[in-house]
PDB file of C-alpha atoms in Angstrom:
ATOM      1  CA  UNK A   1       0.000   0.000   0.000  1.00 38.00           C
ATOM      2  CA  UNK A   2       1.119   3.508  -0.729  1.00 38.00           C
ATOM      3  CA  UNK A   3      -1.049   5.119   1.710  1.00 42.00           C
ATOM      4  CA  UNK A   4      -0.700   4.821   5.296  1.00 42.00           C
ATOM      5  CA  UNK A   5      -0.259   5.717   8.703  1.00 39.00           C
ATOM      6  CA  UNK A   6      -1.024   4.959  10.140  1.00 40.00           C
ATOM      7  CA  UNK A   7      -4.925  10.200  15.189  1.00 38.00           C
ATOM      8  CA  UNK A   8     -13.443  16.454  21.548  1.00 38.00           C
ATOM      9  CA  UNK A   9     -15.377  14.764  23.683  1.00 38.00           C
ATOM     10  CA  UNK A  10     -17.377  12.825  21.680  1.00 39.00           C
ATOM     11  CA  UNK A  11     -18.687   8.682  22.118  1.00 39.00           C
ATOM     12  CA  UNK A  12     -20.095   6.612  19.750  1.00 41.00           C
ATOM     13  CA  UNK A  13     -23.273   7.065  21.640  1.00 43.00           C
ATOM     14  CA  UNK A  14     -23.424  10.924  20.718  1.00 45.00           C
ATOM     15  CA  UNK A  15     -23.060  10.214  16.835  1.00 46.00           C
ATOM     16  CA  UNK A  16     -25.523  11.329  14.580  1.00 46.00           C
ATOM     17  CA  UNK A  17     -28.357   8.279  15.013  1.00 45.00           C
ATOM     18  CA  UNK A  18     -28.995   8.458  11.203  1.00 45.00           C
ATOM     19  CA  UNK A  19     -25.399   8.437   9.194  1.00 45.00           C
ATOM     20  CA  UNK A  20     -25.925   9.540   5.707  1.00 52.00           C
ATOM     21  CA  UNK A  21     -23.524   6.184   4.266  1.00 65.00           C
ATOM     22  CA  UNK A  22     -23.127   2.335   5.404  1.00 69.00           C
ATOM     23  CA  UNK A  23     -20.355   2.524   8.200  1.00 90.00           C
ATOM     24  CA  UNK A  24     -20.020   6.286   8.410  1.00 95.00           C
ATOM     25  CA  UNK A  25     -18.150   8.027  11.398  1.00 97.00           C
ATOM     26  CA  UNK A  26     -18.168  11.611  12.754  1.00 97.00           C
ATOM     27  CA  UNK A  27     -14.673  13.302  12.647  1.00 98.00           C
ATOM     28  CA  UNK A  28     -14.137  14.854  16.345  1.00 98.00           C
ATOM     29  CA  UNK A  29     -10.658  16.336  16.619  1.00 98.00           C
ATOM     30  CA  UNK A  30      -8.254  17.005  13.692  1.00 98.00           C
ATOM     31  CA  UNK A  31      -4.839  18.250  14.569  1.00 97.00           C
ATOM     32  CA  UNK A  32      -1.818  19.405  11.774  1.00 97.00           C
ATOM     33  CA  UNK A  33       1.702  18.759  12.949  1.00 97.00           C
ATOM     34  CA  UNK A  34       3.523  19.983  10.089  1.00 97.00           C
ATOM     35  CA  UNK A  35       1.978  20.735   6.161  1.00 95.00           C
ATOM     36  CA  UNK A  36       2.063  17.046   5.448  1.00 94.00           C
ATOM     37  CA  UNK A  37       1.413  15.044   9.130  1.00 97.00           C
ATOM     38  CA  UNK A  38      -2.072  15.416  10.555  1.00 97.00           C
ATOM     39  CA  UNK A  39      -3.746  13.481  13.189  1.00 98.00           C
ATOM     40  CA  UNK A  40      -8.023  13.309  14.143  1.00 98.00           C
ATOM     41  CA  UNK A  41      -9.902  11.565  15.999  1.00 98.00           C
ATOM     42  CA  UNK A  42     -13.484  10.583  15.074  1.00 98.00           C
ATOM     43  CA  UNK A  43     -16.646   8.041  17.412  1.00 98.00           C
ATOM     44  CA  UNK A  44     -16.468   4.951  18.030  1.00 97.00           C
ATOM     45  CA  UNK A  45     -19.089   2.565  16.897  1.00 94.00           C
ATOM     46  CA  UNK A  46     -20.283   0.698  19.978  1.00 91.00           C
ATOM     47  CA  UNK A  47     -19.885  -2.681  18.104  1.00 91.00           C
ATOM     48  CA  UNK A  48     -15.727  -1.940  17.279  1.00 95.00           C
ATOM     49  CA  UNK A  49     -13.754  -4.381  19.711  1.00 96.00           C
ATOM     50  CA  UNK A  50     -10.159  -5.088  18.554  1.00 97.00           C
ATOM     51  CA  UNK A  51      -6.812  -5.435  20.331  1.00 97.00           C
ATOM     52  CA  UNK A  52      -4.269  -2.200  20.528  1.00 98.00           C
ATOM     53  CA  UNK A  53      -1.916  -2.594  17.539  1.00 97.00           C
ATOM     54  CA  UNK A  54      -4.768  -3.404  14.873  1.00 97.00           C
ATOM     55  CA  UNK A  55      -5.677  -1.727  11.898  1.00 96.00           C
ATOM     56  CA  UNK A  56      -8.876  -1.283   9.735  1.00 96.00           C
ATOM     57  CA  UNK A  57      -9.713   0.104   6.309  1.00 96.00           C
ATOM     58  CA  UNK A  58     -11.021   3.672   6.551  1.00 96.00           C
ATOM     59  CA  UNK A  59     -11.634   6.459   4.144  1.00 95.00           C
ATOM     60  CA  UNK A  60     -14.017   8.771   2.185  1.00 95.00           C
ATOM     61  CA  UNK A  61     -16.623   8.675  -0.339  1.00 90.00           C
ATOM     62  CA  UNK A  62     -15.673   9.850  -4.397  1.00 87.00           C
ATOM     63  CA  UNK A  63     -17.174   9.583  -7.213  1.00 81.00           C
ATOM     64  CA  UNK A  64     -16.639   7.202  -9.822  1.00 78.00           C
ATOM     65  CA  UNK A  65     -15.590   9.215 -12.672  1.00 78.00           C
ATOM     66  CA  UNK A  66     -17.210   6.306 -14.980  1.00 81.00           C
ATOM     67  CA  UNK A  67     -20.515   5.887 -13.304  1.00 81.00           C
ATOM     68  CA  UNK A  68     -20.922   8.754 -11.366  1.00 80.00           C
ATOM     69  CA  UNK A  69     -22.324   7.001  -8.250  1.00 86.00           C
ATOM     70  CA  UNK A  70     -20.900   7.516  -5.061  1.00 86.00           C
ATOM     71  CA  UNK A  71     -18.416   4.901  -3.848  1.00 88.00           C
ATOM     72  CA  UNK A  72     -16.134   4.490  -0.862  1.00 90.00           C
ATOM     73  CA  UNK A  73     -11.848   4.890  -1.237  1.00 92.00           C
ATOM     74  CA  UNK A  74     -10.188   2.985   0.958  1.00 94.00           C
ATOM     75  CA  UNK A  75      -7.162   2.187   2.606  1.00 93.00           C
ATOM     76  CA  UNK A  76      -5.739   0.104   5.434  1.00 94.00           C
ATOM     77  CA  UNK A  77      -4.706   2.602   9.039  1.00 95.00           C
ATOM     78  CA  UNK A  78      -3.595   1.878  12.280  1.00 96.00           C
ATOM     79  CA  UNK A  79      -6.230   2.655  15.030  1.00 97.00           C
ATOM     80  CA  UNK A  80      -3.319   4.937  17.175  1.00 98.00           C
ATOM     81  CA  UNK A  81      -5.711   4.841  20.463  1.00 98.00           C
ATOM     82  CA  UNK A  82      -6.073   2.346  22.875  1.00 97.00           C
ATOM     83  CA  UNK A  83      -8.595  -0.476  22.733  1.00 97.00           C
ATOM     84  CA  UNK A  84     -10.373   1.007  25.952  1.00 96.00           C
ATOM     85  CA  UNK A  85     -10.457   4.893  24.233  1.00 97.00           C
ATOM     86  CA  UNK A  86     -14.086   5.455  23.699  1.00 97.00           C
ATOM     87  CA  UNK A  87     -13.057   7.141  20.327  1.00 98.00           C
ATOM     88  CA  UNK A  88     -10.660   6.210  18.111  1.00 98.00           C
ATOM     89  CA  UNK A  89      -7.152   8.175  16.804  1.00 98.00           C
ATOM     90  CA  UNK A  90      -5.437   7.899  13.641  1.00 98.00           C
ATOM     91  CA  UNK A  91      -1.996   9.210  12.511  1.00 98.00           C
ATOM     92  CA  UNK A  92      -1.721  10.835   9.075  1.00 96.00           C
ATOM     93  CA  UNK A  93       0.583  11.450   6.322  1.00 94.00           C
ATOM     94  CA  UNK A  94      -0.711  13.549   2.872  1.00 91.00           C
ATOM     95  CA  UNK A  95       1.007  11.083   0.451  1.00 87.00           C
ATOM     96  CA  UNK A  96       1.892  13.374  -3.093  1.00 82.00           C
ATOM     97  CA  UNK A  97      -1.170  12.652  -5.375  1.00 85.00           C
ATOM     98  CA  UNK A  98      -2.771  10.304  -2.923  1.00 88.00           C
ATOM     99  CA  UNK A  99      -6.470   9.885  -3.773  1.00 90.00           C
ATOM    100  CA  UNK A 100      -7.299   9.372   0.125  1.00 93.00           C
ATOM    101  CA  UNK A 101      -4.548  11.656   1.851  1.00 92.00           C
ATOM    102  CA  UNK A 102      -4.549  14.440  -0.807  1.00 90.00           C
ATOM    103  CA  UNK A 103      -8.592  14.845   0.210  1.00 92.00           C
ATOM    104  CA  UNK A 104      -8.123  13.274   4.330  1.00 95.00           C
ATOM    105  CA  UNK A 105      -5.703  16.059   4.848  1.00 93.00           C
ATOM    106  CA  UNK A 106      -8.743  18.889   4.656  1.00 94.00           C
ATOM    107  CA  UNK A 107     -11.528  17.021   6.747  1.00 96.00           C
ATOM    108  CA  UNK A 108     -12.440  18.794   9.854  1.00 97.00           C
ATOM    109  CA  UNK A 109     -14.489  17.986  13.135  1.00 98.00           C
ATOM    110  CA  UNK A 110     -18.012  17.528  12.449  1.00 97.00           C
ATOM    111  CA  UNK A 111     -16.930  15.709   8.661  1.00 97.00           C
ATOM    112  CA  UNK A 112     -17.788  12.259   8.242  1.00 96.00           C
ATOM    113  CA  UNK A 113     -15.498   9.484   7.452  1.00 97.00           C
ATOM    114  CA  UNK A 114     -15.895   5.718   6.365  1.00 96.00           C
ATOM    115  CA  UNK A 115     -14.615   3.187   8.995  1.00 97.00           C
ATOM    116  CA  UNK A 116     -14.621  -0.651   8.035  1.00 94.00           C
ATOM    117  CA  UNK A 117     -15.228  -2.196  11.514  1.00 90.00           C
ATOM    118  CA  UNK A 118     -13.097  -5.370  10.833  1.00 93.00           C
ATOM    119  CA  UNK A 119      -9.569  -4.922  12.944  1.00 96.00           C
ATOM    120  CA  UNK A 120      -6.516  -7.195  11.762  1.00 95.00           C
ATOM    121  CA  UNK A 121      -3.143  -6.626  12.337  1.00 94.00           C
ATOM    122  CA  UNK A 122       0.295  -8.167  13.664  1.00 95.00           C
ATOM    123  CA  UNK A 123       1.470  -5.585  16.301  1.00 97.00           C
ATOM    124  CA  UNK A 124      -0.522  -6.600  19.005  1.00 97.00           C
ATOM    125  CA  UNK A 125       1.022  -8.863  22.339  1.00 98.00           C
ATOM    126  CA  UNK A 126      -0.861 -11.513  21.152  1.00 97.00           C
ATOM    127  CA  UNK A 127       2.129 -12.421  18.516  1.00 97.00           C
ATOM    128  CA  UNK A 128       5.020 -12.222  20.977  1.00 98.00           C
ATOM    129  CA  UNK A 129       6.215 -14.591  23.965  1.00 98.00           C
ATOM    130  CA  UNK A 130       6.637 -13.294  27.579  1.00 97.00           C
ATOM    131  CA  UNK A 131       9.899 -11.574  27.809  1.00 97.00           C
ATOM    132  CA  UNK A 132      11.664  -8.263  30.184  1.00 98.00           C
ATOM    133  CA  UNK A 133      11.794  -5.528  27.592  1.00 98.00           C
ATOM    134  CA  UNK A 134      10.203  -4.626  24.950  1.00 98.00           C
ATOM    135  CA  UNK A 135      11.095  -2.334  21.591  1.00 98.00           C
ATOM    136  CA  UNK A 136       9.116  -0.627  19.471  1.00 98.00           C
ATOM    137  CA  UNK A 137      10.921   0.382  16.250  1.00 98.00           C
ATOM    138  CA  UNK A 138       9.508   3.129  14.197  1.00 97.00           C
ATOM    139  CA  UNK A 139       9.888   5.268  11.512  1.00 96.00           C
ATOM    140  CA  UNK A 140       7.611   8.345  10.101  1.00 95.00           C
ATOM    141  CA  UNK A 141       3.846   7.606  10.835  1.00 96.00           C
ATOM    142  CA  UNK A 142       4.643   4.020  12.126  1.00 96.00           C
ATOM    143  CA  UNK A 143       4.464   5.662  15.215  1.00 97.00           C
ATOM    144  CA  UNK A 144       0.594   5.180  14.781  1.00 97.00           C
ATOM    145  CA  UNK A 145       0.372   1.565  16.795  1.00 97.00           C
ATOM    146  CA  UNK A 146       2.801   2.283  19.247  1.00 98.00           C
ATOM    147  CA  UNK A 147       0.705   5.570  20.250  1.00 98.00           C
ATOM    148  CA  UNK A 148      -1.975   2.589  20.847  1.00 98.00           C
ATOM    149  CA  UNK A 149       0.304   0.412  22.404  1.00 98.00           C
ATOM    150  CA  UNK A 150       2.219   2.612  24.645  1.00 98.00           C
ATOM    151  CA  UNK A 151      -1.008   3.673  26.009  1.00 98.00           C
ATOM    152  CA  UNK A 152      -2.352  -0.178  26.989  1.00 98.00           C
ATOM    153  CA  UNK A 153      -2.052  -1.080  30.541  1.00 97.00           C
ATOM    154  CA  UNK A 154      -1.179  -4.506  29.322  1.00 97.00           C
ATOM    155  CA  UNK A 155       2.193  -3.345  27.838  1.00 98.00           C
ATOM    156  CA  UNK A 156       3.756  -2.532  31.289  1.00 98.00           C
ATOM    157  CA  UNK A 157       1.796  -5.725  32.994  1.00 97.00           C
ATOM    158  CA  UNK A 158       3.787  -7.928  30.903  1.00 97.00           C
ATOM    159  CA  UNK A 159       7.220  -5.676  30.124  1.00 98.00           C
ATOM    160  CA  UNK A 160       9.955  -4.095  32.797  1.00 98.00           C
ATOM    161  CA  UNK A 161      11.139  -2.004  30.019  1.00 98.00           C
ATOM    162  CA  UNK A 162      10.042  -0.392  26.784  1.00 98.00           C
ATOM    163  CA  UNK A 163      12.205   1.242  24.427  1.00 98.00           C
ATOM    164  CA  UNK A 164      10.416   3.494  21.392  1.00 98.00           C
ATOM    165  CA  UNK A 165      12.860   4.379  18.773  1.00 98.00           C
ATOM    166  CA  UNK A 166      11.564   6.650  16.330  1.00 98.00           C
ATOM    167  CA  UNK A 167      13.656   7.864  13.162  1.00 98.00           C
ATOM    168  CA  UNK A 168      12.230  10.740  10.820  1.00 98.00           C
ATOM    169  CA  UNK A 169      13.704  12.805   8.633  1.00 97.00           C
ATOM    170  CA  UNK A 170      13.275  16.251  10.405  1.00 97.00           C
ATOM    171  CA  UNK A 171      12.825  17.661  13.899  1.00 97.00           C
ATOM    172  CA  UNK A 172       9.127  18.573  13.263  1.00 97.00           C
ATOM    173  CA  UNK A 173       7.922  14.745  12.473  1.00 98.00           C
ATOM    174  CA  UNK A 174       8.929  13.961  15.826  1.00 98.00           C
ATOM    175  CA  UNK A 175       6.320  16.292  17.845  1.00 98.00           C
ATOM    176  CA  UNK A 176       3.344  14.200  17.746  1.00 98.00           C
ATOM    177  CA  UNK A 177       5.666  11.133  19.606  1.00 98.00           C
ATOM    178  CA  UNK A 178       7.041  13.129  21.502  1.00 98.00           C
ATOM    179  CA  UNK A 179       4.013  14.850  22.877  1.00 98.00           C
ATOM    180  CA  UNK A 180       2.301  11.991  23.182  1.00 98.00           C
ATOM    181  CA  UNK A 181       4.870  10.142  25.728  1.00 98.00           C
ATOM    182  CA  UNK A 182       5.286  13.295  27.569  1.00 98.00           C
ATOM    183  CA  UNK A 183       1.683  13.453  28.255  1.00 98.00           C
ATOM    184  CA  UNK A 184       1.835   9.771  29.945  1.00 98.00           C
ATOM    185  CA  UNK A 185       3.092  11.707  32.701  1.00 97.00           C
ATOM    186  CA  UNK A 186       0.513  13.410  33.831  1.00 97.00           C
ATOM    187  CA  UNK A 187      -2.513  11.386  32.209  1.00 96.00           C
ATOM    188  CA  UNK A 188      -4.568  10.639  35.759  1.00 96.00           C
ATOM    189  CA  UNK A 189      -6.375   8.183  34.687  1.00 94.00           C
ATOM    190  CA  UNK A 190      -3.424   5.883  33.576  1.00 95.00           C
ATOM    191  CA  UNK A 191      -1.478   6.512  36.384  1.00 96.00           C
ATOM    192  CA  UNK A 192      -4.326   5.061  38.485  1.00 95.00           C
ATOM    193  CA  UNK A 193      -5.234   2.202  36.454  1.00 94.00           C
ATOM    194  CA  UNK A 194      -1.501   1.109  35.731  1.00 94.00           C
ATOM    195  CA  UNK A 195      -0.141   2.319  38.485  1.00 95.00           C
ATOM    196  CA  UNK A 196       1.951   5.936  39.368  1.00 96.00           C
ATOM    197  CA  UNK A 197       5.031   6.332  37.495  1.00 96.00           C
ATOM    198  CA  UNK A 198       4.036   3.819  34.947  1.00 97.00           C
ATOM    199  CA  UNK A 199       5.818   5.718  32.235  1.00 97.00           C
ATOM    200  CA  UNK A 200       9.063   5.679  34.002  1.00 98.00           C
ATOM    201  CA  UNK A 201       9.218   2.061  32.241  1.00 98.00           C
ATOM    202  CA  UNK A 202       9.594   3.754  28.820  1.00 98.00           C
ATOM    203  CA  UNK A 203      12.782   4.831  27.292  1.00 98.00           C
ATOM    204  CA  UNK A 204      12.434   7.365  24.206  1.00 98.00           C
ATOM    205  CA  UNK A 205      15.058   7.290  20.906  1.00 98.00           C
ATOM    206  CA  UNK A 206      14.087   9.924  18.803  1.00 98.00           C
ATOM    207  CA  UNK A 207      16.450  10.713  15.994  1.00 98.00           C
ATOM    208  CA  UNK A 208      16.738  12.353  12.698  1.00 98.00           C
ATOM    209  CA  UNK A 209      18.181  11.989   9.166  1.00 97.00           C
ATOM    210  CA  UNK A 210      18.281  14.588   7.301  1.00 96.00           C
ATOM    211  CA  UNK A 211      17.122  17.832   9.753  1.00 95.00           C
ATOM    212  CA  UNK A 212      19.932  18.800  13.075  1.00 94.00           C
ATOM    213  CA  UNK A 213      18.827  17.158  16.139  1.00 95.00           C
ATOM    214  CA  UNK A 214      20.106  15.850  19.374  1.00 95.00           C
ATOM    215  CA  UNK A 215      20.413  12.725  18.026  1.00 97.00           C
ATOM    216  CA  UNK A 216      21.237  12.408  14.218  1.00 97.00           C
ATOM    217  CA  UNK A 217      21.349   8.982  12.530  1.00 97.00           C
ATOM    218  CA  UNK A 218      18.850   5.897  11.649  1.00 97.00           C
ATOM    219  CA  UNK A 219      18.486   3.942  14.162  1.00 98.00           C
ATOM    220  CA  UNK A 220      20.182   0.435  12.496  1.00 97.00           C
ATOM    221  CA  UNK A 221      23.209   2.651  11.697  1.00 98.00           C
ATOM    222  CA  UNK A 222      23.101   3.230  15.817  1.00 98.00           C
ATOM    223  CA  UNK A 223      22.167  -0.154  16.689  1.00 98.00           C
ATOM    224  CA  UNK A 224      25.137  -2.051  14.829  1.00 97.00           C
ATOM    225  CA  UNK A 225      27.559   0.773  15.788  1.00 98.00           C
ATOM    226  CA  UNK A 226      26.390  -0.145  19.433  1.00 98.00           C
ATOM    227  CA  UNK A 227      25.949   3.755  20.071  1.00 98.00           C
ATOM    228  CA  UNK A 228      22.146   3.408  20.158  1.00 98.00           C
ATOM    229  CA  UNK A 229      22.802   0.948  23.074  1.00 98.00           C
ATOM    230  CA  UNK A 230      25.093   2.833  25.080  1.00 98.00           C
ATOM    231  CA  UNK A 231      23.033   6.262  25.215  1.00 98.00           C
ATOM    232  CA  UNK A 232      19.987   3.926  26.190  1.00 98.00           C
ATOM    233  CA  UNK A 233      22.083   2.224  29.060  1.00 98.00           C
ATOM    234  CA  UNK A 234      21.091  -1.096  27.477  1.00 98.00           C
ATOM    235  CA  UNK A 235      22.934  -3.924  26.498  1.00 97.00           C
ATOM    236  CA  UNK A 236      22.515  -5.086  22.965  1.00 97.00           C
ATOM    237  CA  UNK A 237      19.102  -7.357  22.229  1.00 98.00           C
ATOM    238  CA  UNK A 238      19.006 -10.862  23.568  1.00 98.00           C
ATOM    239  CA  UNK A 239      16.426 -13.379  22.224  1.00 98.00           C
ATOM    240  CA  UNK A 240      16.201 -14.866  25.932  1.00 97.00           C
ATOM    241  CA  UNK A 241      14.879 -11.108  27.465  1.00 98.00           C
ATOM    242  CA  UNK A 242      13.946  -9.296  23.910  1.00 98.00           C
ATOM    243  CA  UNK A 243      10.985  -9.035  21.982  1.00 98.00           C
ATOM    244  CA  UNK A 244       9.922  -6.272  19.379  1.00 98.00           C
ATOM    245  CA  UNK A 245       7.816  -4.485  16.593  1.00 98.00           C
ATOM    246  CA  UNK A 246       8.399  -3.003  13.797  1.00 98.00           C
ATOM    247  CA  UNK A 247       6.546  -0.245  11.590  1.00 97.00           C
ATOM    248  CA  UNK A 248       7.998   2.268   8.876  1.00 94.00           C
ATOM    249  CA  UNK A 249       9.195   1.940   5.390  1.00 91.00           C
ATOM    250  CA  UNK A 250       9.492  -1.207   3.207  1.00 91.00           C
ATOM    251  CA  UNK A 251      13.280  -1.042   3.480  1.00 93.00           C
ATOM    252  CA  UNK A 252      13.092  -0.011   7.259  1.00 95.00           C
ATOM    253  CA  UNK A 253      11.530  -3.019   7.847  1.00 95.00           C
ATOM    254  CA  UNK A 254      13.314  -5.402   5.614  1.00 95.00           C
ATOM    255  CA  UNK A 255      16.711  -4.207   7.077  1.00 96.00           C
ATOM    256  CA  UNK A 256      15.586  -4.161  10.992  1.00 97.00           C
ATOM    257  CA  UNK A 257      14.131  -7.669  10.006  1.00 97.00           C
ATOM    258  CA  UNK A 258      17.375  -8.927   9.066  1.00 97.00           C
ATOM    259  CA  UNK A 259      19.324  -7.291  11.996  1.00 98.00           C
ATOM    260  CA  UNK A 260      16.870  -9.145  14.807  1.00 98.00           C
ATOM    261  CA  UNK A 261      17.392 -12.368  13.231  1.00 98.00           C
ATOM    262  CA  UNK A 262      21.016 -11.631  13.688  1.00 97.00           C
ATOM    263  CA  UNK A 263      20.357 -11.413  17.265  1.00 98.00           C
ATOM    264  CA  UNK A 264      18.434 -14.441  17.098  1.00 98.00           C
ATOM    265  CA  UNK A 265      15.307 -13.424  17.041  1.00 98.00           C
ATOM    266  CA  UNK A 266      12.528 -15.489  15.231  1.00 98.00           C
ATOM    267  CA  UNK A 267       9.364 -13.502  13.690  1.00 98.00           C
ATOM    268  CA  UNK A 268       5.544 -14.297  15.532  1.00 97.00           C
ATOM    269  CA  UNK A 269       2.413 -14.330  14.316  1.00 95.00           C
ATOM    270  CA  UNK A 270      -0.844 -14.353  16.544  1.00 94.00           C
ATOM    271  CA  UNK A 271      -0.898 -18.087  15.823  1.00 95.00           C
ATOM    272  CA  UNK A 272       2.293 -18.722  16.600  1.00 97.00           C
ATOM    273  CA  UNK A 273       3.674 -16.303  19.001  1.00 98.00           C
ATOM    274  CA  UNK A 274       7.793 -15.675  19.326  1.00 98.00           C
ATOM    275  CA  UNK A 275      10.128 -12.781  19.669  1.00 98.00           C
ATOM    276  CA  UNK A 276       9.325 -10.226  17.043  1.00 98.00           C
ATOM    277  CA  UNK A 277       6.719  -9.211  14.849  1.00 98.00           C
ATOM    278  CA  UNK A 278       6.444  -6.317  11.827  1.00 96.00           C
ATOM    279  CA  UNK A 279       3.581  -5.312  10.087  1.00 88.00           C
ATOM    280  CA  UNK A 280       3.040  -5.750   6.925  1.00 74.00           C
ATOM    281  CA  UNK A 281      -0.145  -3.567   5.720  1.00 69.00           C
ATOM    282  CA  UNK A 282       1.806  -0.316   5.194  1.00 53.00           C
ATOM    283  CA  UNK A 283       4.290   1.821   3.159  1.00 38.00           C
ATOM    284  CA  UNK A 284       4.784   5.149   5.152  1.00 35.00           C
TER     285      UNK A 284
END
């Protein structure tokens, strides 16, 4: 897929009682991070149960330029809330000529959108076996199921450590990460329900590629120069203590695929659960 990525008050209960298309949702919250990121948030529908780390198709009704009926475009996104959020979040780039993004970018609260209530996915616990720390490997709008993730109690039930590395090109694509995980801080209601000072489990690698930054480099270049360890205070991944997920690029993926397996890690599925999984759905 070339479209991706993989987010008020407002329930599923106060949507419109009569939506205007099959499987329509009301847009609550947009928010621009730079001219091409953009996250919203939009209700729930009280039937929608799936597992943080999932994905469904959403998008927006066109026309068919053959037919001229009305017909729904579209493509596969990361829910970027929690399962227990009462609505949900997505994550957002505008893709260059994308038919979804190019029009997505411009919705605003109050907007409908199409949402496919059939969650799938690989990035959810589910696929991995117990183990001490767990990494979540990101690049651009793969953020989107970690923001899920890092906000489900079960992720610091099962882990003493997570590690979210997240490598964009400039400063500015970092801000909606980075907001996010400060924000754990002071969220009451997590702190109660997981317990206070959950987020002190969490250890945040931002870096950049192209644009100056505190840390400059992708992440794999870090990792096998074993400078990405030592600033984390880490030592290198073990397949005993390890597990992981991955979500960015094709070649991101493909490359950080290899390098676990180098570590010994073996790749999970939710049938058969080991020590890493990556997802497969997206292009960022």
């Amino acid at each position: 897929m070339t479209e991706m990525t993989p987010v008020t008050e407002a329930t599923a209960a106060t949507a419109p009682a009569k939506k205007a298309v099959p499987d329509a949702q009301t847009v609550t919250e947009v928010r621009h991070w730079t001219d091409r990121l953009f996250s919203f948030r939009c209700t729930r529908p009280a039937s929608l149960r799936f597992r943080s780390g999932e994905f469904v198709m959403i998008g927006l009704m066109q026309t068919d330029p053959k037919s001229g009926k009305e017909k729904p475009l579209l493509r596969a996104y990361t829910i970027a809330s929690p399962a227990w959020d009462e609505e949900l979040e997505f994550y957002s780039i505008q893709v260059p000529d994308g038919p979804l993004t190019s029009k997505l970018q411009h919705i605003k609260p109050g907007d409908e959108i199409i949402l496919r209530p059939k969650p799938v996915g690989t990035l959810v616990h589910d696929a991995l076996l117990p183990g001490k720390r767990l990494w979540f490997f990101a690049t651009g709008t793969g953020f989107a199921p970690f923001a899920s993730l890092l906000r489900e109690p079960q992720t610091y039930e099962d882990y003493d450590e997570v590690i979210i590395t997240h490598t964009c090109r400039e400063a500015a694509e970092l801000h909606y990460g980075a907001e996010l995980i400060e924000g754990l801080k002071t969220d009451e209601l997590l702190n109660e329900v997981i317990g206070e000072g959950f987020w002190k489990k969490i250890k945040y690698y931002p870096t950049t590629t192209r644009e100056e930054s505190p840390k400059m480099g992708r992440i794999t270049d870090l990792m096998r120069s074993g400078e990405a360890f030592r600033d984390l205070g880490v030592e290198p991944i073990n397949p005993e203590t390890d597990r992981a997920m991955i979500c960015g690029n094709l070649a991101f993926n493909l490359e950080l695929k290899a390098m676990l397996e180098e570590y010994g890690l073996e790749e999970g599925a939710n049938s058969d659960p080991k020590q890493y999984v990556v997802e497969k759905a997206f292009l960022d």
